[in-house]
XYZ file of C-alpha atoms in Angstrom:
437
model
C -111.349 2.056 91.948
C -112.074 -0.122 89.195
C -111.822 2.605 86.883
C -108.041 2.379 86.808
C -105.514 -0.200 86.735
C -104.350 0.191 90.148
C -104.316 -2.168 93.131
C -105.219 -0.927 96.839
C -101.498 -1.084 97.816
C -100.722 1.226 94.819
C -103.564 3.711 96.282
C -102.467 3.573 99.839
C -98.680 4.178 98.500
C -99.930 7.435 96.631
C -102.163 8.621 99.449
C -99.241 8.026 102.129
C -97.164 10.208 99.722
C -99.711 13.210 99.573
C -100.678 12.925 102.994
C -96.996 13.421 104.107
C -96.937 16.503 102.355
C -99.441 18.027 104.390
C -97.808 17.273 107.678
C -98.682 19.822 110.455
C -102.200 20.580 109.195
C -105.015 20.168 111.614
C -108.208 18.256 110.835
C -110.521 21.130 110.623
C -108.106 22.850 108.333
C -108.032 19.532 106.261
C -111.788 19.579 106.114
C -112.135 23.191 105.253
C -109.405 22.572 102.318
C -111.364 19.589 101.138
C -114.673 21.458 100.857
C -113.179 24.247 99.192
C -111.883 21.889 96.499
C -114.969 19.754 95.972
C -117.340 23.018 95.880
C -116.167 23.473 92.507
C -117.419 19.877 91.136
C -120.540 20.227 89.045
C -122.544 17.519 91.148
C -121.498 18.811 94.512
C -124.434 20.020 96.665
C -126.781 19.227 94.271
C -130.162 17.274 95.371
C -131.759 15.671 92.104
C -135.495 14.822 91.732
C -136.975 13.335 88.614
C -139.566 15.407 87.115
C -141.540 16.242 84.040
C -142.891 18.916 82.062
C -146.153 19.559 80.224
C -144.795 17.470 77.299
C -144.218 14.549 79.644
C -140.529 14.783 78.987
C -138.229 13.156 81.718
C -135.933 15.650 83.467
C -134.169 16.263 86.462
C -134.650 19.246 89.086
C -131.561 20.119 90.833
C -131.889 21.964 94.311
C -128.699 23.861 95.131
C -127.577 26.644 97.411
C -127.357 29.007 94.592
C -130.723 28.392 92.967
C -132.660 25.762 91.123
C -131.464 23.850 87.947
C -133.165 21.872 85.427
C -131.156 18.957 83.429
C -131.866 16.372 80.677
C -132.276 13.021 81.827
C -129.157 11.646 80.365
C -126.755 14.660 81.515
C -126.544 15.479 85.183
C -123.633 17.956 84.735
C -124.497 20.725 82.825
C -127.868 22.293 83.654
C -130.172 23.766 80.881
C -132.165 26.191 82.822
C -130.902 27.955 85.757
C -133.191 30.078 88.301
C -131.057 31.869 91.068
C -132.654 32.541 94.330
C -132.569 36.118 93.622
C -134.955 35.796 90.786
C -137.420 33.337 92.676
C -140.457 35.248 94.201
C -142.117 32.120 95.880
C -142.574 28.412 95.399
C -145.279 26.271 96.276
C -146.795 22.888 95.711
C -150.228 21.183 95.019
C -150.415 17.584 94.782
C -148.047 16.391 92.126
C -147.364 19.919 90.593
C -144.475 21.966 91.758
C -144.802 25.810 91.155
C -142.062 28.444 90.949
C -143.004 32.017 90.895
C -140.519 34.392 89.356
C -139.741 37.891 90.578
C -140.824 39.207 87.371
C -144.515 39.160 87.772
C -145.201 39.581 84.182
C -143.331 36.198 83.599
C -145.568 33.037 83.586
C -145.267 30.598 86.485
C -142.688 27.667 86.146
C -144.753 24.399 86.694
C -143.066 21.057 87.162
C -144.704 17.791 87.792
C -143.311 15.203 90.011
C -144.094 11.542 90.226
C -144.936 11.502 94.134
C -146.725 14.211 96.235
C -144.226 13.512 99.082
C -141.353 14.516 96.944
C -142.845 18.011 96.572
C -142.948 18.318 100.389
C -139.020 17.479 100.267
C -138.405 19.779 97.444
C -140.222 22.645 99.453
C -138.223 21.978 102.347
C -135.022 21.991 100.465
C -135.814 25.201 98.825
C -136.864 27.091 102.182
C -133.503 25.907 103.825
C -131.120 26.758 100.707
C -133.165 30.308 100.355
C -132.995 31.197 104.004
C -129.269 30.531 103.765
C -128.900 32.378 100.706
C -130.437 35.299 102.053
C -128.715 35.083 105.325
C -125.351 35.119 103.655
C -126.156 38.028 101.959
C -127.333 40.253 104.805
C -125.028 42.350 106.633
C -123.732 40.646 109.742
C -125.071 41.641 113.197
C -123.074 42.886 115.861
C -123.290 39.649 117.635
C -122.197 37.524 114.524
C -119.261 40.062 113.981
C -118.067 39.452 117.524
C -118.253 35.733 116.997
C -116.304 36.043 113.797
C -113.657 38.114 115.427
C -113.285 35.795 118.183
C -113.131 32.744 115.717
C -110.391 34.738 113.680
C -108.466 35.365 116.959
C -108.879 31.814 117.971
C -107.670 30.528 114.701
C -104.584 33.075 114.948
C -103.692 31.423 118.314
C -103.781 28.070 116.997
C -101.868 28.950 113.992
C -99.133 30.513 116.207
C -99.083 27.372 118.627
C -98.788 25.183 115.560
C -95.834 27.395 114.263
C -94.156 27.174 117.690
C -94.652 23.531 117.879
C -93.149 22.926 114.377
C -90.202 25.155 115.198
C -89.357 23.148 118.305
C -89.857 19.940 116.523
C -87.427 21.053 113.907
C -84.821 22.231 116.753
C -85.312 18.911 118.295
C -84.812 17.038 115.114
C -81.607 19.314 114.513
C -80.312 18.459 117.922
C -81.026 14.813 117.288
C -79.031 14.947 114.244
C -76.190 16.827 115.771
C -75.938 14.264 118.489
C -75.725 11.496 115.777
C -73.112 13.239 113.710
C -71.031 13.756 116.907
C -71.357 10.124 117.950
C -70.474 9.342 114.367
C -67.205 11.644 114.453
C -66.382 9.796 118.089
C -66.471 6.368 116.771
C -64.456 7.349 113.611
C -61.645 8.980 115.912
C -61.702 5.786 118.351
C -61.367 3.496 115.154
C -58.615 5.753 113.741
C -56.880 5.753 117.295
C -57.280 1.874 117.419
C -55.547 1.497 113.731
C -52.887 3.853 114.872
C -51.895 1.595 117.956
C -52.351 -1.567 115.813
C -49.681 -0.112 113.124
C -47.280 1.175 116.012
C -47.361 -2.141 117.749
C -46.611 -3.827 114.135
C -43.779 -1.401 113.850
C -42.333 -1.932 117.213
C -42.216 -5.716 116.514
C -40.759 -5.475 113.171
C -37.787 -3.312 114.510
C -37.448 -5.712 117.225
C -37.034 -8.518 114.873
C -34.791 -6.613 112.609
C -32.535 -5.645 115.392
C -32.325 -9.697 116.284
C -31.411 -10.379 112.859
C -28.628 -7.634 112.785
C -27.115 -9.012 115.886
C -26.955 -12.561 114.509
C -25.519 -11.405 111.246
C -22.818 -9.388 113.068
C -22.017 -12.380 115.015
C -21.624 -14.634 112.138
C -19.544 -12.023 109.991
C -17.086 -11.693 113.226
C -16.953 -15.431 113.216
C -16.349 -15.802 109.732
C -13.560 -13.197 109.925
C -11.746 -15.086 112.966
C -11.903 -18.131 110.805
C -10.388 -16.319 107.821
C -7.457 -15.247 110.103
C -6.754 -18.693 111.253
C -6.778 -19.830 107.736
C -4.306 -17.033 106.989
C -1.990 -18.288 109.837
C -2.426 -21.867 108.863
C -1.245 -20.940 105.371
C 1.974 -19.038 106.657
C 2.771 -22.134 108.931
C 2.475 -24.455 105.996
C 4.849 -22.275 103.770
C 7.528 -22.325 106.541
C 7.222 -26.082 106.872
C 7.232 -26.275 102.844
C 10.863 -25.183 102.867
C 12.129 -28.263 104.812
C 11.729 -30.667 101.951
C 10.241 -31.027 98.610
C 7.905 -33.816 99.414
C 6.617 -31.911 102.315
C 6.676 -29.008 99.821
C 4.373 -30.673 97.338
C 2.326 -31.600 100.114
C 2.479 -28.310 101.417
C 1.643 -26.791 98.145
C -1.361 -28.981 97.571
C -2.599 -28.360 101.188
C -1.938 -24.609 100.573
C -3.873 -24.561 97.399
C -6.762 -26.052 99.503
C -6.114 -23.859 102.258
C -6.158 -20.877 99.768
C -9.375 -22.262 98.102
C -11.082 -22.591 101.621
C -9.696 -19.110 102.809
C -11.075 -17.566 99.482
C -14.444 -19.328 100.037
C -14.282 -18.057 103.750
C -13.418 -14.565 102.607
C -16.470 -14.771 100.005
C -18.924 -15.707 102.670
C -17.525 -13.458 104.910
C -18.060 -10.529 102.363
C -21.568 -11.656 101.690
C -22.371 -11.770 105.363
C -21.207 -8.332 105.684
C -23.435 -7.139 102.937
C -26.371 -8.678 104.401
C -25.647 -7.067 107.545
C -25.455 -3.745 105.950
C -28.804 -4.498 103.992
C -30.524 -5.436 107.665
C -28.994 -2.172 109.024
C -30.869 -0.210 106.155
C -33.992 -2.218 106.892
C -33.703 -1.304 110.614
C -33.275 2.342 109.879
C -36.154 2.079 107.857
C -38.456 0.421 110.603
C -37.295 3.028 113.024
C -38.507 5.698 110.866
C -41.784 4.043 110.193
C -42.129 3.600 114.227
C -41.214 7.342 114.482
C -44.009 8.241 111.919
C -46.558 5.921 113.545
C -45.880 7.664 117.165
C -46.147 10.949 115.466
C -49.692 10.088 114.231
C -50.745 8.479 117.451
C -49.729 11.752 119.166
C -51.986 13.530 116.808
C -54.949 11.507 117.163
C -54.512 11.816 120.949
C -54.412 15.619 120.557
C -57.928 15.449 119.099
C -60.591 16.446 121.875
C -62.148 13.278 122.811
C -65.893 13.498 124.160
C -65.827 12.152 127.785
C -69.744 11.539 127.350
C -72.321 11.666 124.819
C -73.546 15.442 124.205
C -76.325 16.609 126.076
C -79.460 17.000 123.982
C -81.913 19.628 125.231
C -85.401 18.139 125.386
C -87.892 20.514 124.050
C -91.268 20.312 125.520
C -94.069 19.709 122.918
C -97.140 21.780 123.283
C -100.471 20.232 122.657
C -103.014 22.048 120.735
C -106.116 23.238 122.398
C -109.351 22.812 120.487
C -111.212 25.731 119.792
C -114.576 26.168 121.289
C -117.518 25.175 118.866
C -119.713 28.333 118.022
C -123.050 27.613 116.962
C -124.272 30.484 114.663
C -127.423 28.833 113.479
C -128.984 28.597 116.982
C -128.711 32.301 117.541
C -130.062 33.480 114.287
C -133.877 33.380 113.447
C -134.537 31.336 110.198
C -137.002 32.311 107.567
C -139.580 29.761 106.215
C -140.055 29.740 102.333
C -143.422 28.063 101.627
C -146.859 28.819 100.210
C -147.741 31.160 102.974
C -145.006 33.783 102.154
C -146.540 35.303 98.896
C -143.589 37.531 98.396
C -139.974 37.097 99.464
C -138.609 40.445 98.277
C -140.863 42.076 100.785
C -139.569 40.218 103.549
C -135.926 40.704 102.765
C -135.297 44.546 101.874
C -131.589 44.681 100.949
C -129.835 47.745 99.305
C -128.648 46.562 95.965
C -125.246 48.416 96.689
C -124.751 46.323 99.752
C -125.365 43.288 97.745
C -122.785 44.239 95.102
C -120.378 45.097 97.854
C -120.767 41.694 99.409
C -120.721 39.964 95.963
C -117.334 41.751 95.155
C -115.920 40.956 98.640
C -116.834 37.033 97.981
C -115.209 37.060 94.878
C -112.246 38.691 96.124
C -111.939 36.363 98.824
C -112.233 33.396 96.398
C -109.766 34.742 94.049
C -107.285 35.351 97.041
C -107.989 31.670 97.906
C -107.221 30.450 94.414
C -103.817 32.279 94.760
C -103.017 30.682 97.958
C -103.977 27.450 96.946
C -102.122 27.294 93.706
C -99.341 24.777 94.924
C -102.333 22.724 96.312
C -104.007 22.660 92.747
C -100.678 21.841 91.278
C -100.194 18.848 93.415
C -103.838 17.819 92.467
C -102.879 18.211 88.781
C -99.668 15.918 89.406
C -101.766 13.309 90.917
C -104.303 13.179 88.128
C -101.573 12.938 85.670
C -100.288 10.144 87.423
C -103.387 7.994 87.702
C -104.719 8.951 84.302
C -101.992 6.791 82.714
C -103.767 3.659 84.539
C -107.262 4.668 83.745
C -109.488 1.870 82.349
C -111.820 3.596 79.414
C -114.189 0.653 79.420
C -115.179 1.162 82.837
C -115.790 4.978 82.599
C -119.493 6.003 83.450
C -121.669 8.110 81.121
C -121.021 11.106 83.667
C -117.143 10.574 83.632
C -117.316 10.892 79.770
C -119.524 14.088 79.958
C -117.028 15.253 82.406
C -114.089 14.718 80.368
C -115.731 16.269 77.237
C -116.434 19.299 79.189
C -112.895 19.754 80.521
C -111.770 19.442 77.030
C -114.237 22.098 75.876
C -112.708 24.515 78.810
C -116.038 24.352 80.550
C -116.506 24.324 84.368
C -119.339 24.624 86.850
C -119.199 28.298 86.975
C -119.129 28.756 83.369
C -121.846 26.529 82.777
C -124.236 28.632 85.256
C -123.320 31.731 83.619
C -124.477 30.378 80.483
C -127.705 28.950 81.824
C -128.476 32.492 83.599
C -128.387 34.498 80.664
C -131.634 35.379 78.875
C -134.878 36.742 80.444
C -137.288 34.714 82.597
C -139.588 34.271 79.838
C -137.224 32.638 77.495
C -136.221 30.359 80.168
C -139.610 29.270 80.891
C -140.549 28.859 77.044
C -137.393 26.635 76.696
C -138.253 24.383 79.394
C -141.712 23.946 77.653
C -139.865 23.103 74.632
C -137.702 20.544 76.290
């Protein structure tokens, strides 16, 4: 973690993001996918032991499931010499010497020197176990092992079907929950629209009542003004009749008549203004009645929408629990083989037809290619994650092995291409090369 400019929270956030992408994967499948990824790493499954050759050069001996590798002291990634188990006839130890006898009897023995005799015992045990597993993997399966593999395959298929069914039921339940939420939102929306329509209708009714009251008041005022105008006209006629009696009275009557005419004109003008105001209020009243009618029509439309009497019933789907597959101990039913100094010739112990070995090797390579095709999406995700965190990498804190690994990647090399290079050449050439290191 110190090699990248990332805090613990940043690592956790990225891990949660990638973890969520593999939802539904069981723990066994996750562990298997993890092992399929790390098995391609250069240092995976390699047990390193410090050794020396006859020139007292410091080297590393790597014991793997595929064979024995010899590494330089400062490079534990790329082996300089490789001995596959198919080319090793026997291994033995004597004091600090560890001897590897090739299948080619004309080739010299491969002698390495360790610092502690006890280390030779550990190396011998590792070689025995790895060689035993190597030969067991390349033998045709017995009937019992085939039956166990068939049972394991059926159990895996059954668990896969259960997981698929569980995922489908979960998706159906989530869809039902989403539908329920959608219906509840629509119900709330309809209720809110009905409430707003009722509010608008109530306001329209109040406005119509207010306009009706104003119209009545205006009509009463207009009638009163018309009555006053009639009375003023009658008074004017009466004054005209009295004006004929005398000049003085005539002048007085003329003055009063002018005042009465002025007052009558004002009253007529006021009456006309009140009539116009009454007409305007009638227009407003008709508009308010029209708005009220439209509000009633909208309310009727909302009332015709089917309202849910109760919340929709969501089917509760049962969740099936995954049953754990019974563990199968294959190693307890198979007799192991011991590779030590008392087994002078391993090839005589395991007589395998070359055609069967080639067939098994082709089958293994075919399964590996099929896996790479299936895990293409996973490798793309790993590549994307690598590109994200490489930006925050701290170059000063990269170890020597990290730097070597980056050089190999830039050169287009990987674990398998290196092994193919080191396996080229005869056993004599590899032994001579080891002596020259």
